Coordinates of C-alpha atoms and ligand atoms in Angstrom, one line a residue:
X193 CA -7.5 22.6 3.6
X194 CA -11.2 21.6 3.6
X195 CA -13.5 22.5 6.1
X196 CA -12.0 24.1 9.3
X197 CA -8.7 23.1 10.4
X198 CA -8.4 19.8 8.3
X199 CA -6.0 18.8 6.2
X200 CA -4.7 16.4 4.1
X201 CA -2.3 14.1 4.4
X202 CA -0.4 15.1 0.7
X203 CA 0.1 18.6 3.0
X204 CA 1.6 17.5 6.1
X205 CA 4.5 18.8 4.9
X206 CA 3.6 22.0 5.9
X207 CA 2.5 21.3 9.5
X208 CA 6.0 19.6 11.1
X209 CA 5.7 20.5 14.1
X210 CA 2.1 21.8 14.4
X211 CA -1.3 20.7 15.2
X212 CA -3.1 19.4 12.6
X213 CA -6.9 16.8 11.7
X214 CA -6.9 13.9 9.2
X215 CA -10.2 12.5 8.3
X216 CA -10.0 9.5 6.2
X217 CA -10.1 5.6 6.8
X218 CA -8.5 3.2 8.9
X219 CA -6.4 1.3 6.6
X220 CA -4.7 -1.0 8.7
X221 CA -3.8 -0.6 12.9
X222 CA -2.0 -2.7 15.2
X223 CA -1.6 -2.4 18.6
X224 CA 1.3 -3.8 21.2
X225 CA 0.4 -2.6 24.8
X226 CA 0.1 0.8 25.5
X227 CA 0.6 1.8 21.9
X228 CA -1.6 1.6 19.0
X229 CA 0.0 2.4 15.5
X230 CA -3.2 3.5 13.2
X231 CA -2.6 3.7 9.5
X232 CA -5.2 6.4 8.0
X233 CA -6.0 6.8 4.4
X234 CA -7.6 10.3 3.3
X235 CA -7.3 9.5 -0.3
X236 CA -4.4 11.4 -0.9
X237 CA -1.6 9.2 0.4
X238 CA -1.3 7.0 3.8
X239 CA -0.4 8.6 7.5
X240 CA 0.6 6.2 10.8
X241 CA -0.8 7.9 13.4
X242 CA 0.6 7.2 16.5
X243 CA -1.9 6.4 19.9
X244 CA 0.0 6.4 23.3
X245 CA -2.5 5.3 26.3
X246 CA -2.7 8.3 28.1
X247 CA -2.4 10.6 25.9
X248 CA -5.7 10.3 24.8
X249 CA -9.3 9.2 27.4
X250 CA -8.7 5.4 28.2
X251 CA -12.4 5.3 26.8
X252 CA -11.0 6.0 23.2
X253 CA -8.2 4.4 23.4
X254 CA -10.6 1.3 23.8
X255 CA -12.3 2.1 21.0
X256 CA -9.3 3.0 18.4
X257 CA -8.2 -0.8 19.5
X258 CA -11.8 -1.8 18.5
X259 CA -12.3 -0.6 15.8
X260 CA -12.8 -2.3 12.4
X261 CA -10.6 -2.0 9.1
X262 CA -12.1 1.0 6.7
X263 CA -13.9 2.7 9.9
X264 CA -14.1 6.6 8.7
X265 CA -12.7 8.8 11.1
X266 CA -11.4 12.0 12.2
X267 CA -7.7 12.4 14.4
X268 CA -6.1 15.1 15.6
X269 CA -2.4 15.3 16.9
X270 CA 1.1 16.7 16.4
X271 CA 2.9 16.2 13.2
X272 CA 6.2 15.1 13.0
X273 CA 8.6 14.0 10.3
X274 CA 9.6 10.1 10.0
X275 CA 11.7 9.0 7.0
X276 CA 10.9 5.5 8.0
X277 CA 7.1 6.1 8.7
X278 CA 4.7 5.5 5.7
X279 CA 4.4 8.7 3.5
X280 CA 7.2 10.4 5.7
X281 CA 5.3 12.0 8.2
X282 CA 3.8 10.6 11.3
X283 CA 0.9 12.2 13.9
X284 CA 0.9 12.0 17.8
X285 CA -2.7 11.5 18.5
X286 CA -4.2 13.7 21.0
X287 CA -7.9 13.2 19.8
X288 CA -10.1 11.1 17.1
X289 CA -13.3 10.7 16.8
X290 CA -15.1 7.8 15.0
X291 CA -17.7 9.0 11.8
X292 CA -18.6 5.4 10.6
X293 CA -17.3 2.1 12.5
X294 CA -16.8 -0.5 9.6
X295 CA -17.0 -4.1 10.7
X296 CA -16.0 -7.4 9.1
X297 CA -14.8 -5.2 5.9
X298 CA -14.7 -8.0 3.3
X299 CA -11.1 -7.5 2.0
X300 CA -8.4 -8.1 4.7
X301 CA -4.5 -7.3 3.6
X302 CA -3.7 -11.6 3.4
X303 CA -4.2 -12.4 -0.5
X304 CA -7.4 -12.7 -2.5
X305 CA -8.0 -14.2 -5.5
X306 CA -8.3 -12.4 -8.9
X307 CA -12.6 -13.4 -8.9
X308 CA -12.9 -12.1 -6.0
X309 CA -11.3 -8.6 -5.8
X310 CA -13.2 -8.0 -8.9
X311 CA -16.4 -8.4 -7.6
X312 CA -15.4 -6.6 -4.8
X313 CA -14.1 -3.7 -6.9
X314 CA -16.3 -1.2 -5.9
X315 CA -14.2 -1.6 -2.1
X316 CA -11.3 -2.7 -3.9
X317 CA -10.5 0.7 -5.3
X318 CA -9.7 1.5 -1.7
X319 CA -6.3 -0.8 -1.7
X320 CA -3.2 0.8 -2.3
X321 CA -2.6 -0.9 -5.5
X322 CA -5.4 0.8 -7.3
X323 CA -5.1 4.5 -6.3
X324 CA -1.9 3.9 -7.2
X325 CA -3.1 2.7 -10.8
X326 CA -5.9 5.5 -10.9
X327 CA -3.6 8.3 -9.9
X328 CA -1.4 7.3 -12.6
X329 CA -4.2 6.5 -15.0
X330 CA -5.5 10.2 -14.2
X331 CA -1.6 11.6 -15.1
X332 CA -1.4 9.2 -18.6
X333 CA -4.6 11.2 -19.5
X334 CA -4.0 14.4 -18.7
X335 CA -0.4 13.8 -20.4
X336 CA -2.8 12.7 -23.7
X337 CA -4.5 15.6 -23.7
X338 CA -1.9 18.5 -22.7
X339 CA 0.2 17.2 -25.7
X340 CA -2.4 17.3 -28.5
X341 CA -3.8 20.0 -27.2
X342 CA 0.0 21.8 -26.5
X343 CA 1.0 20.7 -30.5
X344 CA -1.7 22.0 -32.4
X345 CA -4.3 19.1 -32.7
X346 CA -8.6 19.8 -32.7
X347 CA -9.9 17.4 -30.2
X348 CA -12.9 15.8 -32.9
X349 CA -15.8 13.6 -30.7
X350 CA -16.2 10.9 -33.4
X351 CA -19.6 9.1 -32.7
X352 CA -19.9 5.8 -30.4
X353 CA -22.8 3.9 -32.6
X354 CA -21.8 3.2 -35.7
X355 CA -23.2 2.2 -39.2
X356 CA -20.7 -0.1 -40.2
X357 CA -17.1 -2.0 -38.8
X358 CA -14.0 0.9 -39.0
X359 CA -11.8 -2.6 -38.6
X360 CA -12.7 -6.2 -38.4
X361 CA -16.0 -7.2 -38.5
X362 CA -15.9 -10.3 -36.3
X363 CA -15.6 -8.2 -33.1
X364 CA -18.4 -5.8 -33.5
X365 CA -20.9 -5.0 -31.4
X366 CA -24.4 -5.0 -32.1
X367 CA -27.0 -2.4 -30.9
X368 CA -30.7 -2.5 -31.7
X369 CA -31.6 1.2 -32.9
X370 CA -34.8 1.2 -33.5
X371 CA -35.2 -2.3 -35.1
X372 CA -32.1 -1.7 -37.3
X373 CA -28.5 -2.6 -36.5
X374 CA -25.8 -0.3 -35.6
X375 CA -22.1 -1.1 -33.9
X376 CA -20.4 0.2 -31.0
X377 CA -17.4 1.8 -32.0
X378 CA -14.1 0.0 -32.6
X379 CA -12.0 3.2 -33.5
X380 CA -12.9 6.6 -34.4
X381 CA -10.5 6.5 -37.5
X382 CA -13.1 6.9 -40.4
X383 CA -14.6 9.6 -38.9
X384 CA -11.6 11.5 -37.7
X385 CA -9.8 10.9 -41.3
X386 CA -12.9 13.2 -42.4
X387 CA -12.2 15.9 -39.8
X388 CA -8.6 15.8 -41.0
X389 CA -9.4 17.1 -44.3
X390 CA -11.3 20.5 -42.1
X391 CA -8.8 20.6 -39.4
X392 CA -5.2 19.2 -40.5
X393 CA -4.2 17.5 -37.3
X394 CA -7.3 15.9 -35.5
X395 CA -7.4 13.6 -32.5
X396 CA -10.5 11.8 -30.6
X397 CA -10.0 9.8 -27.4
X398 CA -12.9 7.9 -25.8
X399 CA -14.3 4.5 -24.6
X400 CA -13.8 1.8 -28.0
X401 CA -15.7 -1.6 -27.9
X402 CA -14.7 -4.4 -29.3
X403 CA -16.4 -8.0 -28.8
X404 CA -12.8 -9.7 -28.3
X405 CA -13.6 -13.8 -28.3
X406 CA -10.1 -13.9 -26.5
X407 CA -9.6 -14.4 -22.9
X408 CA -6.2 -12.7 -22.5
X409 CA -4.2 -10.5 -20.2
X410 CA -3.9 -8.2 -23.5
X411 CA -7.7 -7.6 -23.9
X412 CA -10.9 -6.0 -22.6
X413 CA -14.1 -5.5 -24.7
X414 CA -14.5 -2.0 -23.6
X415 CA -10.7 -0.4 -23.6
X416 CA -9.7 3.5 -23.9
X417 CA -8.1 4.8 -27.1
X418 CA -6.6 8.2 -28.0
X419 CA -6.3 8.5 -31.9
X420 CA -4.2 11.2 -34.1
X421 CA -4.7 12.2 -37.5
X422 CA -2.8 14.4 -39.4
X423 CA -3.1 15.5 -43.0
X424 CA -0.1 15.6 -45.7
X425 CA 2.0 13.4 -43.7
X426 CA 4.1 10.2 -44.5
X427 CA 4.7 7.1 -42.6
X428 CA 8.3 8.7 -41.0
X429 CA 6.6 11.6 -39.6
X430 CA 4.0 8.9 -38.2
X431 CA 6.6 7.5 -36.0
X432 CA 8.0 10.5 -34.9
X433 CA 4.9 11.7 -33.9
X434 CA 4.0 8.5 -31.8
X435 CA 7.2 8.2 -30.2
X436 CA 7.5 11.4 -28.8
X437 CA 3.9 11.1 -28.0
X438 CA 4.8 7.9 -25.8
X439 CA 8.1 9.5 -24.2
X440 CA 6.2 13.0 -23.0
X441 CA 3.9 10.6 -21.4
X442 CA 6.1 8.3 -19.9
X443 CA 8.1 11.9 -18.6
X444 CA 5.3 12.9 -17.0
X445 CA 4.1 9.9 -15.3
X446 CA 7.8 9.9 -13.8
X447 CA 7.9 13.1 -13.0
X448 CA 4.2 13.0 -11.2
X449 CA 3.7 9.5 -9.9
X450 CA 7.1 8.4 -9.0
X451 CA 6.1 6.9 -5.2
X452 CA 3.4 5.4 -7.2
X453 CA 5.4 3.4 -9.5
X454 CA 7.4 2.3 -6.6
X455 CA 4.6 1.4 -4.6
X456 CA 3.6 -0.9 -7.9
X457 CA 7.3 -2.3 -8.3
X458 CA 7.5 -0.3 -12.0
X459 CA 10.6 -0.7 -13.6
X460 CA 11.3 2.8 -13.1
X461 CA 14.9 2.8 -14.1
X462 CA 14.3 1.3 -17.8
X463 CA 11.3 3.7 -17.6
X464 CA 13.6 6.4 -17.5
X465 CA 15.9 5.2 -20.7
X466 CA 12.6 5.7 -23.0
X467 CA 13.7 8.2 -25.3
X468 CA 13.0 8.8 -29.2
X469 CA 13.8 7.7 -30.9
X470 CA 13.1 3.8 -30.4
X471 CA 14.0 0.7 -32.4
X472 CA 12.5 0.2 -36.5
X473 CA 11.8 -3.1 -37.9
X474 CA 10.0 -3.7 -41.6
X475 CA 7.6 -6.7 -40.9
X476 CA 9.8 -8.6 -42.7
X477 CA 13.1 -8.1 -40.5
X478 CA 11.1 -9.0 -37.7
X479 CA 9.9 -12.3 -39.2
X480 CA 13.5 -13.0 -39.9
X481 CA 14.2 -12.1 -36.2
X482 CA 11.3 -14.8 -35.0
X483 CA 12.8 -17.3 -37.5
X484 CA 16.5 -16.6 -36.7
X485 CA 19.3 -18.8 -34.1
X486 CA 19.6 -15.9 -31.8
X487 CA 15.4 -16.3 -31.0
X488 CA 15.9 -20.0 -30.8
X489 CA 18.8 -19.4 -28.1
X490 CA 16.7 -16.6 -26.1
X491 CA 13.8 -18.8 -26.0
X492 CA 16.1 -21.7 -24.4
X493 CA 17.6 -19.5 -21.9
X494 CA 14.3 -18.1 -20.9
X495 CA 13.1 -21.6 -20.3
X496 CA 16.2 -22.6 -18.1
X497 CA 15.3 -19.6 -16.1
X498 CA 11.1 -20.0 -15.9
X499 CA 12.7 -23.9 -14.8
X500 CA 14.7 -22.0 -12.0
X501 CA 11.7 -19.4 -10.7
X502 CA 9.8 -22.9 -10.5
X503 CA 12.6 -24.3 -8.6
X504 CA 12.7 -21.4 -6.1
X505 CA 9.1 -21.5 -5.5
X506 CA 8.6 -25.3 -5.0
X507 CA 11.3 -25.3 -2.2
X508 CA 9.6 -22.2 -0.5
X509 CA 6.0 -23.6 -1.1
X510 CA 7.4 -26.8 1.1
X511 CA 9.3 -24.9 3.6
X512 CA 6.6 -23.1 4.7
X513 CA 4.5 -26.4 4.1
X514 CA 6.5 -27.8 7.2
X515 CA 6.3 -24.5 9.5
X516 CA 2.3 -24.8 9.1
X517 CA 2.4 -28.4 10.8
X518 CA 4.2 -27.6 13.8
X519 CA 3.2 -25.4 16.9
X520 CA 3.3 -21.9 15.6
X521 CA 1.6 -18.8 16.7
X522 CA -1.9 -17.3 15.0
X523 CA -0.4 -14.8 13.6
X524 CA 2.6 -16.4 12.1
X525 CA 0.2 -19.5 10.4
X526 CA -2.3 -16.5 9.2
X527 CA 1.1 -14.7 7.2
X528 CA 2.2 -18.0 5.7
X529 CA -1.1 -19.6 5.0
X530 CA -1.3 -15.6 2.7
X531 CA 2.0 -16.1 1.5
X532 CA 1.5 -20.1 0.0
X533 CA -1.9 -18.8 -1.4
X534 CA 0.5 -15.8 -3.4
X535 CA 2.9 -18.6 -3.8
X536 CA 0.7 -21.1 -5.5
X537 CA -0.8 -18.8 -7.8
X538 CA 3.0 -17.5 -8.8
X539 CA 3.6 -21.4 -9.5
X540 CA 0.8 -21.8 -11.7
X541 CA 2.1 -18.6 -13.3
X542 CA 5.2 -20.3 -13.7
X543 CA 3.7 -23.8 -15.0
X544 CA 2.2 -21.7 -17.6
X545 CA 5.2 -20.0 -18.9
X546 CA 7.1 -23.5 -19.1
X547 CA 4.0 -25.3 -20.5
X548 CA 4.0 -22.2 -23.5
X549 CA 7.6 -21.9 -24.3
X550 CA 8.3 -24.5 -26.6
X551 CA 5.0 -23.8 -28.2
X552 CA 5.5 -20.5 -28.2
X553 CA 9.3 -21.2 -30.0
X554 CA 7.8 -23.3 -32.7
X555 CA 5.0 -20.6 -33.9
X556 CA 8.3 -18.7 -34.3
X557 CA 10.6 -20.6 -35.4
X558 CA 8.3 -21.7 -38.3
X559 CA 6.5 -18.1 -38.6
X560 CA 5.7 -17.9 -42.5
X561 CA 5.5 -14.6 -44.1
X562 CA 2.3 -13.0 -44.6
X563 CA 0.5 -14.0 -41.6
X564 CA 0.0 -11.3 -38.9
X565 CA 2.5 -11.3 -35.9
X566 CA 0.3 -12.9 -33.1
X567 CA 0.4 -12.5 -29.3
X568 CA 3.1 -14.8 -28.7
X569 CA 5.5 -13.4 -31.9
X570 CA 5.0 -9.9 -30.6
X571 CA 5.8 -10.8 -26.8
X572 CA 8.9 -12.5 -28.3
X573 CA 10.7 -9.4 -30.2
X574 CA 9.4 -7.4 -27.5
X575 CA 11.6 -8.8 -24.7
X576 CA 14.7 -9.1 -27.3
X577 CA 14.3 -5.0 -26.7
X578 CA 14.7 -2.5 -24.0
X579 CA 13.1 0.5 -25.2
X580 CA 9.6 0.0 -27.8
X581 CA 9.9 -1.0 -31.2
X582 CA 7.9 0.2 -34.5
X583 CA 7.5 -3.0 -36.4
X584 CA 6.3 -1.2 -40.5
X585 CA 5.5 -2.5 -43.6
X586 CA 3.4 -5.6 -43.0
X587 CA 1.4 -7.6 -45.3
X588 CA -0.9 -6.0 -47.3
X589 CA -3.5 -9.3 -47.1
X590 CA -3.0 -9.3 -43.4
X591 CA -4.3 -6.4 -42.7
X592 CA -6.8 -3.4 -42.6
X593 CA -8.9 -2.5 -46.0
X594 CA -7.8 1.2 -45.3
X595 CA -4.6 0.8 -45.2
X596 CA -2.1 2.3 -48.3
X597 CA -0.2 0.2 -50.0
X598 CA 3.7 0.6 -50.4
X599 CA 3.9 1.9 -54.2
X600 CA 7.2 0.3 -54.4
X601 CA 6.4 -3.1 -53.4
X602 CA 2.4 -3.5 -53.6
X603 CA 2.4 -6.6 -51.2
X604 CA 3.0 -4.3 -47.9
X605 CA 1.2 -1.5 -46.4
X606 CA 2.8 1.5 -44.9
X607 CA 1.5 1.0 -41.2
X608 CA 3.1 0.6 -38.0
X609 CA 2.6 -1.4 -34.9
X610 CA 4.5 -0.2 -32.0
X611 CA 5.1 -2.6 -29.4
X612 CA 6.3 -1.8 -25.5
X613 CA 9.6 -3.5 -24.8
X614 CA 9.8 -6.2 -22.1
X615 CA 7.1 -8.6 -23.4
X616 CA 4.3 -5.9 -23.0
X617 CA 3.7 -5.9 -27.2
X618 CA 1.1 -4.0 -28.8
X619 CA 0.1 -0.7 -27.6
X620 CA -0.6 1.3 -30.7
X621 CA -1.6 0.6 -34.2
X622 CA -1.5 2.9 -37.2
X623 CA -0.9 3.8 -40.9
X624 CA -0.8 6.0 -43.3
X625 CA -4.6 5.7 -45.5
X626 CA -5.1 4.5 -48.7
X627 CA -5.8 7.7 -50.6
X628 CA -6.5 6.4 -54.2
X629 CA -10.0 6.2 -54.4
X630 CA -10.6 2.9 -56.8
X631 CA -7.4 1.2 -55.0
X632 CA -10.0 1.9 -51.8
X633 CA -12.9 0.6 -53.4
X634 CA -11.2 -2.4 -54.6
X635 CA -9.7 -3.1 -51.1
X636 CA -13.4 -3.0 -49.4
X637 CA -14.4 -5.4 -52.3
X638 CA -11.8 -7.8 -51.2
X639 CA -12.9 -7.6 -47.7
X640 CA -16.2 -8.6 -48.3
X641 CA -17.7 -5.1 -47.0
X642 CA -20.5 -2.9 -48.5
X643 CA -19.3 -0.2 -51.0
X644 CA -22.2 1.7 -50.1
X645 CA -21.7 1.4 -46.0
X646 CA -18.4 3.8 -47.3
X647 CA -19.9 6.4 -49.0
X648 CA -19.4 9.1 -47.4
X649 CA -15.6 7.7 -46.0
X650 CA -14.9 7.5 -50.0
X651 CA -15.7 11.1 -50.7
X652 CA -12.5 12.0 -49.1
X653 CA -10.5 10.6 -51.7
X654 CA -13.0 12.4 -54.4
X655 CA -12.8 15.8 -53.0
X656 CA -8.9 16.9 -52.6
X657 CA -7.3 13.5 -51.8
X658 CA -3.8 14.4 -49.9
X659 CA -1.9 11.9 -48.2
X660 CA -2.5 11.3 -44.4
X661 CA -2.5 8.7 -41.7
X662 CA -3.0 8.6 -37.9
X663 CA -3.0 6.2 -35.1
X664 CA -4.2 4.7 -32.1
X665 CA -2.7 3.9 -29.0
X666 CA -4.4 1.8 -26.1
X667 CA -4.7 3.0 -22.6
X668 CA -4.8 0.0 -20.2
X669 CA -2.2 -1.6 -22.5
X670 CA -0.1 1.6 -22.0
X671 CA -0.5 1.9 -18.2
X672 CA -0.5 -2.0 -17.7
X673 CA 3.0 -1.7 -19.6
X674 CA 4.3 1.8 -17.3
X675 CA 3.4 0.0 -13.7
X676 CA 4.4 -3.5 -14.7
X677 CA 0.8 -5.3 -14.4
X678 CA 0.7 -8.2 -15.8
X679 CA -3.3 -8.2 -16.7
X680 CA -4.3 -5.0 -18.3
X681 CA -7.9 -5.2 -16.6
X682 CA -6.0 -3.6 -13.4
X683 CA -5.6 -0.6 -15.6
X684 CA -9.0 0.8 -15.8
X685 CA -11.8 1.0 -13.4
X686 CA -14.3 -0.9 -13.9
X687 CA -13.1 -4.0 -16.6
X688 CA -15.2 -5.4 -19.0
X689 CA -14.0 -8.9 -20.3
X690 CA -16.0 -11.7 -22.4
X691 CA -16.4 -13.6 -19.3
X692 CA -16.3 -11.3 -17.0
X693 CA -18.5 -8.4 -16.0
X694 CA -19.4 -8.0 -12.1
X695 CA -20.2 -3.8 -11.8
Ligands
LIG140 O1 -4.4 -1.7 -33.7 P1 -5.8 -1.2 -33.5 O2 -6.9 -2.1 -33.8 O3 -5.9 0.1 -34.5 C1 -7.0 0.8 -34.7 O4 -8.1 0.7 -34.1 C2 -6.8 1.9 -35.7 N1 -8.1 2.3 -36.3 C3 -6.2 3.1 -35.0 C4 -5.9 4.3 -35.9 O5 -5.1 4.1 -36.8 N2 -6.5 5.4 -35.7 O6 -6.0 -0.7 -32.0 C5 -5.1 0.4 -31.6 C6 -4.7 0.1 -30.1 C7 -3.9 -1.2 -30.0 O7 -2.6 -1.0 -30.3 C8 -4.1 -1.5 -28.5 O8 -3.2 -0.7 -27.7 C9 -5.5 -1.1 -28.3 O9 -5.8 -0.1 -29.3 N3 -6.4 -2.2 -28.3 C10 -6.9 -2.8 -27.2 N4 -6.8 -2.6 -25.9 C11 -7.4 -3.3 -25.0 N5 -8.3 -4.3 -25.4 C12 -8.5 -4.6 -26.7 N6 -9.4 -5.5 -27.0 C13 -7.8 -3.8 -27.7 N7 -7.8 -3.8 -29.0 C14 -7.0 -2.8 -29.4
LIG141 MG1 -3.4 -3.5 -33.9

């Protein structure tokens, strides 16, 4: 309840049968006659209300036919259950009244294009699709928190301006302070490796900024990350620890936001088969897995099939192509002309996928060891798998200054990369730390970075060095991966991309 004798539409469960008021926003409404079907939105799920001339003043009835997508408004009527009606519960109207008419609301249900639904996103956030997203979003970080919280972790807030680059230094952020440089952060690692050494098991979650030069679905320049760190443990424990981290999250996005995934067409059924413990790779196995007959052959079949999709969508494309030059109604010419824009952008999609394969199938079929996996290598071995897969042990040159080499063969590091199955890839990164304090030294050396910019990050390893090692995991990439989007700048609110920043 909110005020009075309102309530919301998530509670019209309890009013079958009863009198009850919605006040929300006209979603959608169409009317045939003497019957007007009104779809309200109130934020917490979608009602048809129902609005039968005569049951209501023929003045308002008028007006309800009026009025404008996104109008606020109040309605009162009789509630009844629907199994086929939107949300399963549908209202008789007896009485409305109109707060705010809306006209000419710039985002009508036909398709948009990508530009301009994110320069709209302030009104875009209204659309199904993204309360879907954000209602899941809101259960992913709630999951984060409950299970460091529930399993014995300090939340640590590590700083956001930084003295110097906790990973690469190509994609930091500059900040004037005061005439001097500092860096938006790119991880809270260094800082939370300190807290480790108070604490034992440390995590810090917050906004990460990273000035990405790439343009793809995989990266934003602002993105949320949730990092662990635990003292005295080894690289095993690690991946214990981040995959039932993933699975209690995935658990509780199915058992919260179920209608939500389905609303998003989520895979919800190999959703469900994510259980610990998921699939181990060294580096080196998976290089031989990019290199090997059975890639070349998937690669080839998924070609044949991207050949197919493009088939399918061609011969639809010009069906509907034909329809549009003869005599058809409004209406019908309005629903195709929405379907061939959806269609065309598929196609290009499609183009894409078929213009990349056999590029994509050389890079790995002539992957040399040592380099790091990229994009493509990591989309590969992820759709050979059904549940996420912990690729260990990469090269030691390929990869972070912090992170410990293997004492049993010096040219790998003990880190992990887990990657979502499906093609999703990436979604958390990790390691266990170098401890040894001149093996430390000499790795920052051999990165080119200032000794002295690691002072204080160095002292850990002079005061009570212990083993220990922690993790990050990306939350667009995860949530782009849980609802099947294929553009992680869905996932949060308001993106931030190199090209593109609208709000
Ligand atoms: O693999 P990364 O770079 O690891 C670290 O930052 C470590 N310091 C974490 C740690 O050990 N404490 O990033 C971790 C994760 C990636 O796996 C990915 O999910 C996400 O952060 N990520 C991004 N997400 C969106 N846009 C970007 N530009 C991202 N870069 C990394
Ligand atoms: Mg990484």
């Amino acid at each position: 309840m909110t005020d009075n004798n309102t309530t919301h539409i998530e509670q019209l469960k309890n009013h079958v049968g009863q009198e009850a008021t919605l006040k929300g926003w006209l979603y959608n409404s169409r009317a045939s006659g003497k019957i007007q079907f009104l779809i309200i939105r109130d934020g917490t799920g979608l009602c048809q209300c129902i609005v039968e001339k005569g049951n209501v003043s023929d003045e308002l009835f008028d007006q309800l036919k009026h009025l404008g997508q996104e109008s606020s408004l109040s309605v009162t009527g009789t509630i009844r259950a629907d199994e086929r009606s939107v949300g399963g519960y549908e209202m008789a109207v007896t009485n409305a009244y109109i707060i705010a008419p809306a006209t000419d609301y710039p985002i009508t249900p036909k398709s948009h294009g990508i530009d301009f639904l994110l320069k709209h996103r302030h009104l875009h956030f209204r659309s199904q699709n993204q309360w879907c997203i954000g209602k899941i979003r809101h259960t992913v970080i709630d999951a984060i928190r409950r299970f460091y919280n529930d399993n014995g972790f300090t939340l640590i807030d590590t700083p956001i301006l930084m003295a110097a680059a906790g990973e690469d230094e190509q994609s930091l952020f500059e900040v004037d302070y005061f005439g001097k440089p500092l860096f938006l952060a790119q991880t809270g690692q260094l800082h939370l490796e300190t807290a480790a050494m108070s604490f034992g098991k440390v995590y810090c979650f917050g906004p990460t900024f990273r000035a990405e030069k790439s343009k793809t679905r995989r990266h934003l320049t602002e993105f949320w990350m949730v990092e662990p760190e635990v003292a005295f443990i080894e690289l095993d424990g690690l991946l214990e620890l981040a995959e039932n981290f993933v699975s209690f999250i995935i658990a509780r996005v199915l058992q919260d936001n179920r209608s939500q995934l389905e609303t998003l067409g989520a895979d919800i059924a190999a959703l469900e088969k994510i259980t610990p413990p998921f699939y181990r790779l060294t580096y080196t196995e998976a290089v031989d897995i990019l290199t090997s007959e059975k890639a070349r052959e998937f690669l080839a079949g998924q070609l044949e099939e991207f050949k197919n999709q493009k088939q399918i969508i061609e011969n639809r494309i010009a069906e509907l192509e034909e329809e549009q030059k003869g005599q058809i109604k409004q209406w019908k010419r309005d629903k195709n002309a929405a379907e061939l824009i959806e269609l065309r952008s598929e196609l290009a999609e499609v183009d894409t996928k078929i213009e990349n394969n056999p590029k994509h199938a050389q890079l790995a079929a002539e992957f040399q060891w040592g380099k790091d996996l990229g994009g493509s290598d990591e989309t590969i071995i992820s759709q050979m798998h059904d549940k996420p897969i912990f690729v260990t042990h990469y090269p030691k040159l390929a990869k972070a200054f912090y992170m410990k080499a293997d004492r049993a063969n010096e040219d790998v590091v003990l880190n992990f990369d887990m990657l979502a199955p499906a093609g999703f890839g990436e979604i958390i990164g990790g390691s266990i730390r170098e401890d040894d304090y001149d093996r430390l030294v000499a790795r920052i050396h051999e990165q080119n970075l200032k000794v002295e910019n690691y002072d204080w990050y160095l002292d850990i390893r002079k005061y009570g060095s212990v083993p220990h090692g922690g993790f990050g995991l990306g939350v667009e990439r995860t949530i782009a991966w849980l609802t099947s989007q294929k553009h992680i700048r869905q996932c949060i609110p308001f993106p931030r991309m190199m090209d593109k920043v609208y709000i």
